[in-house]
Amino acid sequence: MAYKLFTYYHLHRVVLICSFALLTGFQGNHQNNISQDHLKTDELKAIAKENEEKVVPISLNSAEIRINHIQFVGSHNSYKRAMPDGFIKHLMKVNPKLLKSLEYEHIPLSDQLDLGIRKLELDVFYVADEERFPVGHIQQIDMNSNCSTLRICLAQIISWSNNNSTHPPIWISFNAKDSYILGLPKPETFTPKAFALMDSIFEEILGEKLIRPGEIVDLHWPLLDEARGKFILILDEVGKKRDIYLNNWKSRPMFTNVNEGHPAAAIMIINDPIGQFKEIQRLVRAGYMVRTRADADTLEARQNDSSRREAAFDSGAQAVSTDYYLPANHFGNQYQVSLPHSVICNPVTAPVTCKPIE
């Protein structure tokens, strides 16, 4: 399947279709940020250098610290680059409000990791006859990515990991994109064969560095020191795709987002830290790990509203994802989601012996 820019002949039709898809919650993946211009190399290096004191020197009294006792920041749609100019210009004319939630981009994955991001998100499509998984947001019209395929993304991540081998475990969540949108090519369906191929790529590239669902018994998570340099993979899906993947879940490399009480339940995606604040706290106290969101649809950044961000951190969710790990100064304010270090002691689950050491 070739992913080419959509022609102007179809743009107006696609705009209307995409508007409908977003309003009906298309794949749950359009809680996006406004465009962040790529930083110049020297600027990025300066920020990374400034963050070295936050990322490298931090050491937890980790003899008793497990990976559910920590907290960190993640990025949403981590691969994303700006949408094609032609589509942006047309959308600006016909639906500027919609554009606000779609116009955004991220810096490369390795640069995010340098800044202290410890949770990434990749959206993958499936091309069966080529046995590959393109990485992008919406088929054909929004496929600009810092890493164009699953293999390339993972290669970038593992390269960074090998050069920073004592990092706390990095979470990577995946959306399996196969929803049909009228007027666009129909993506291939994620079948058992597709997931088996995904698993084989994970095993080939990450292999021994994985923390696996079958290793977690009674929510007994590994010690932080034992988990350094490793990865946690999560399939962020519901319904049929999740059910396919749950078959033989103990031997799979990805955790699944299932409800409390299911034998595979361990990591949960709960996106509303205000409305579900008590639920998140209850679950993390019970031993589950949770990913939540500090902002969505550019709203918090535009309004410089930190209430959702503060609720996310206070909830005790281990992973707090954002579109603004860099300041949202293009909105005329300094809205940002960050922590003093790449990893801190979890405010809900960490024992009293957990103390950052400069």
XYZ file of C-alpha atoms in Angstrom:
358
model
C 0.000 0.000 0.000
C 1.484 3.319 -0.992
C 0.876 6.350 1.207
C 0.867 9.456 -0.984
C -0.498 12.935 -0.422
C -4.190 13.161 -1.101
C -5.143 15.191 -4.184
C -6.933 18.511 -3.942
C -9.813 16.956 -5.864
C -10.683 14.946 -2.759
C -9.574 17.328 -0.036
C -12.935 18.936 0.703
C -14.593 15.542 0.986
C -11.851 14.261 3.263
C -12.114 17.284 5.542
C -15.781 16.570 6.154
C -15.088 12.892 6.703
C -12.241 13.538 9.101
C -14.411 16.050 10.987
C -17.015 13.355 11.514
C -14.393 10.800 12.498
C -12.918 13.109 15.105
C -16.280 14.049 16.551
C -17.124 10.378 16.969
C -13.800 9.606 18.624
C -11.914 8.006 15.730
C -9.546 5.446 17.336
C -9.203 7.678 20.388
C -6.042 9.122 18.904
C -6.964 12.724 18.077
C -6.248 14.281 21.450
C -3.437 16.152 19.819
C -1.210 19.121 20.342
C -0.687 22.197 18.199
C 2.453 22.251 16.028
C 5.797 22.388 17.784
C 8.461 23.572 15.360
C 11.512 21.362 15.173
C 14.229 22.866 17.286
C 17.471 23.748 15.629
C 20.231 21.297 16.436
C 22.145 23.679 18.678
C 18.989 24.649 20.568
C 18.068 21.018 21.115
C 21.552 20.177 22.321
C 21.374 23.062 24.755
C 18.100 21.776 26.184
C 19.461 18.226 26.374
C 22.567 19.477 28.163
C 20.429 21.417 30.595
C 18.416 18.250 31.258
C 21.485 16.054 31.766
C 21.545 17.069 35.408
C 17.927 15.967 35.613
C 18.285 12.718 33.699
C 21.704 11.253 34.474
C 22.593 12.000 38.094
C 19.263 10.961 39.595
C 19.525 7.825 41.660
C 16.783 6.310 43.729
C 17.419 4.324 46.887
C 16.361 1.424 44.707
C 17.113 -1.593 46.873
C 13.403 -1.619 47.744
C 12.025 0.369 44.804
C 9.960 -1.464 42.197
C 8.961 -0.098 38.829
C 5.424 0.676 40.009
C 6.919 2.976 42.659
C 8.078 5.570 40.115
C 6.496 8.247 37.922
C 7.576 9.789 34.612
C 6.409 11.830 31.609
C 5.492 10.388 28.199
C 4.634 11.838 24.788
C 1.441 11.307 22.784
C 1.724 10.201 19.132
C 5.463 10.347 19.674
C 6.443 9.776 16.012
C 4.342 12.638 14.609
C 5.571 15.256 12.157
C 3.556 18.128 10.667
C 0.712 17.359 8.305
C 1.202 18.086 4.576
C 0.970 21.815 3.796
C -1.774 21.392 1.204
C -4.092 19.689 3.635
C -3.351 22.205 6.393
C -4.092 25.182 4.123
C -7.348 23.694 2.899
C -8.471 22.730 6.380
C -7.684 26.226 7.604
C -10.253 27.561 5.145
C -13.069 25.088 5.731
C -12.660 24.075 9.380
C -10.109 26.085 11.387
C -11.480 24.741 14.664
C -10.711 21.179 13.622
C -7.235 22.230 12.540
C -6.453 23.279 16.093
C -6.601 19.666 17.223
C -4.735 18.223 14.230
C -1.865 20.615 13.538
C 1.096 19.370 15.546
C 4.468 17.598 15.411
C 7.171 16.120 17.630
C 10.946 16.115 17.714
C 12.687 12.786 16.887
C 12.315 9.886 19.316
C 15.941 9.881 20.449
C 15.749 13.614 21.190
C 12.633 13.042 23.288
C 14.447 10.342 25.238
C 17.383 12.715 25.736
C 14.951 15.188 27.313
C 13.737 12.564 29.798
C 10.603 11.200 28.091
C 10.120 7.609 29.271
C 6.854 6.638 27.602
C 6.377 6.624 23.822
C 3.378 5.950 21.583
C 3.375 4.538 18.049
C 0.413 4.118 15.659
C 0.978 1.288 13.192
C -0.763 0.182 9.994
C -0.364 -3.290 8.442
C 0.786 -4.088 4.894
C 0.522 -7.857 4.587
C 2.159 -8.453 1.193
C 5.243 -6.484 2.266
C 5.221 -7.748 5.866
C 5.697 -4.287 7.278
C 4.003 -1.833 9.580
C 3.951 1.826 8.429
C 3.853 4.314 11.302
C 1.482 7.263 10.949
C -1.659 8.969 12.124
C -4.317 8.810 9.385
C -3.892 6.686 6.270
C -2.589 8.570 3.231
C -3.239 12.141 4.416
C -1.336 12.260 7.711
C 1.553 9.809 7.470
C 4.501 12.146 8.002
C 6.586 10.488 10.697
C 10.028 10.772 12.253
C 10.304 7.008 11.695
C 8.285 5.592 8.809
C 7.986 1.945 9.881
C 7.839 -0.045 13.089
C 11.303 -1.493 12.467
C 12.846 1.941 11.941
C 11.200 3.357 15.077
C 12.356 0.438 17.208
C 15.859 0.653 15.739
C 16.071 4.308 16.792
C 14.830 3.495 20.283
C 17.117 0.506 20.860
C 20.097 2.490 19.568
C 19.410 5.168 22.169
C 18.931 2.499 24.829
C 22.242 0.827 24.047
C 23.970 4.180 24.515
C 22.096 4.838 27.781
C 21.952 1.336 29.200
C 21.023 2.226 32.792
C 17.789 4.017 31.904
C 14.623 3.084 33.821
C 12.235 0.914 31.772
C 10.735 2.710 28.776
C 7.059 2.152 28.009
C 5.934 1.969 24.369
C 2.214 1.732 23.604
C 0.775 0.795 20.227
C -2.471 1.525 18.401
C -3.242 -0.951 15.615
C -4.814 1.299 12.968
C -7.303 -0.386 10.665
C -10.422 1.800 10.804
C -12.042 2.638 7.466
C -12.639 6.318 6.617
C -14.842 7.005 3.603
C -12.814 8.428 0.735
C -9.476 7.097 1.961
C -7.814 3.741 1.268
C -9.110 1.018 3.555
C -6.303 -0.168 5.824
C -5.652 -3.868 6.077
C -7.248 -5.532 9.086
C -5.143 -6.604 12.015
C -5.480 -10.381 12.033
C -3.842 -13.024 14.248
C -1.153 -13.265 11.560
C -0.522 -9.504 11.730
C -0.090 -9.576 15.496
C 2.171 -12.625 15.240
C 4.360 -10.692 12.798
C 4.427 -7.684 15.134
C 5.482 -9.962 17.980
C 8.291 -11.433 15.874
C 9.650 -7.936 15.187
C 9.560 -7.112 18.900
C 11.394 -10.333 19.707
C 14.014 -9.718 17.028
C 14.811 -6.136 17.989
C 14.035 -5.920 21.722
C 14.100 -9.583 22.761
C 15.945 -9.983 26.049
C 15.248 -6.363 26.991
C 11.492 -6.956 27.408
C 9.530 -7.089 30.639
C 6.822 -9.583 29.675
C 3.189 -10.032 30.786
C 3.822 -13.658 31.725
C 6.532 -12.580 34.178
C 4.166 -10.482 36.311
C 2.450 -12.680 38.885
C -0.041 -11.164 41.350
C 1.075 -7.668 40.284
C 4.554 -8.289 41.680
C 6.664 -5.919 39.608
C 10.450 -6.195 39.226
C 12.875 -4.053 41.170
C 13.933 -0.861 39.437
C 17.578 -1.918 39.406
C 16.650 -5.209 37.725
C 14.553 -3.397 35.099
C 17.105 -0.825 33.964
C 17.726 -0.852 30.234
C 14.454 -2.713 29.566
C 11.119 -2.011 27.862
C 7.417 -2.456 28.555
C 5.178 -2.812 25.479
C 1.421 -2.188 25.620
C -1.311 -2.814 23.057
C -3.705 0.118 23.515
C -6.787 -1.451 21.930
C -10.232 -2.700 22.884
C -12.770 -5.016 21.284
C -11.849 -7.581 18.636
C -8.205 -6.568 18.247
C -7.585 -6.794 21.960
C -9.397 -10.134 22.146
C -7.238 -11.551 19.349
C -4.112 -10.523 21.164
C -5.298 -11.901 24.500
C -5.113 -15.402 23.046
C -2.001 -16.926 24.653
C -1.345 -13.610 26.387
C 1.201 -15.122 28.784
C 3.565 -15.801 25.886
C 3.047 -12.400 24.218
C 5.517 -9.495 24.434
C 2.814 -6.791 24.786
C 0.631 -6.127 27.803
C -3.050 -5.505 27.042
C -5.393 -2.839 28.372
C -7.981 -5.023 30.121
C -10.204 -4.417 33.108
C -9.369 -5.195 36.694
C -10.027 -8.841 37.512
C -8.955 -10.240 34.152
C -5.965 -12.600 34.500
C -3.974 -10.389 32.092
C -4.801 -7.113 33.865
C -1.620 -5.298 34.890
C -1.306 -1.989 32.976
C -4.316 0.238 32.298
C -4.934 3.226 30.034
C -7.124 5.749 31.906
C -7.081 9.100 30.142
C -9.126 11.364 32.454
C -7.172 12.090 35.638
C -9.806 14.523 36.900
C -12.994 12.514 36.399
C -11.244 9.230 37.225
C -8.848 10.527 39.856
C -10.050 8.259 42.685
C -10.171 5.247 40.381
C -6.570 5.768 39.286
C -5.414 6.130 42.882
C -7.291 2.989 43.913
C -5.788 0.964 41.060
C -2.189 2.054 41.616
C -2.537 1.340 45.329
C -3.774 -2.133 44.388
C -0.580 -2.706 42.384
C -1.680 -1.895 38.833
C 0.288 0.496 36.656
C -1.592 3.274 34.861
C -1.033 5.659 31.982
C -3.050 8.882 31.988
C -2.964 12.200 30.101
C -2.045 15.659 31.339
C -3.695 17.410 28.366
C -5.771 16.730 25.263
C -6.923 18.483 22.082
C -4.591 21.440 22.799
C -7.159 22.828 25.278
C -5.031 22.936 28.416
C -2.064 24.435 26.588
C -4.141 27.127 24.876
C -5.739 28.136 28.166
C -2.567 27.616 30.217
C -4.689 25.423 32.489
C -2.620 23.191 34.753
C -5.498 21.521 36.643
C -5.509 18.339 34.560
C -1.712 18.158 34.663
C -1.658 18.441 38.446
C -4.417 15.843 38.806
C -2.478 13.473 36.578
C 0.646 13.691 38.712
C -1.262 13.594 42.015
C -3.258 10.540 40.919
C -0.174 8.373 41.135
C -0.405 7.192 37.535
C 3.057 5.967 36.664
C 3.046 7.350 33.109
C 1.706 10.865 32.458
C 1.513 11.582 28.722
C 1.462 15.031 27.167
C 1.716 16.889 23.903
C 3.814 19.578 25.638
C 7.008 18.255 27.166
C 8.405 21.427 25.561
C 6.804 24.788 26.502
C 3.718 25.811 24.509
C 5.129 29.262 23.836
C 3.412 29.401 20.430
C 0.223 29.963 22.466
C 1.783 32.922 24.246
C 2.324 31.061 27.521
C 4.718 28.578 29.086
C 2.372 25.632 29.583
C 4.552 22.552 29.940
C 4.421 19.079 31.471
C 7.697 18.106 33.081
C 9.229 16.717 36.252
C 12.401 17.671 38.164
C 14.006 14.445 36.883
C 13.263 11.886 34.194
C 11.935 9.604 36.944
C 10.652 10.553 40.401
C 9.240 8.687 43.379
C 5.554 7.978 42.827
C 3.464 10.223 45.151
C 1.006 7.403 45.909
C 2.894 4.100 45.770
C 6.531 4.832 46.656
C 7.790 3.720 50.082
C 9.219 6.367 52.380
C 12.730 5.111 51.612
C 12.393 6.325 48.019
C 14.391 9.540 47.782
C 15.944 11.215 44.753
C 19.671 11.767 45.246
C 21.314 14.571 43.260
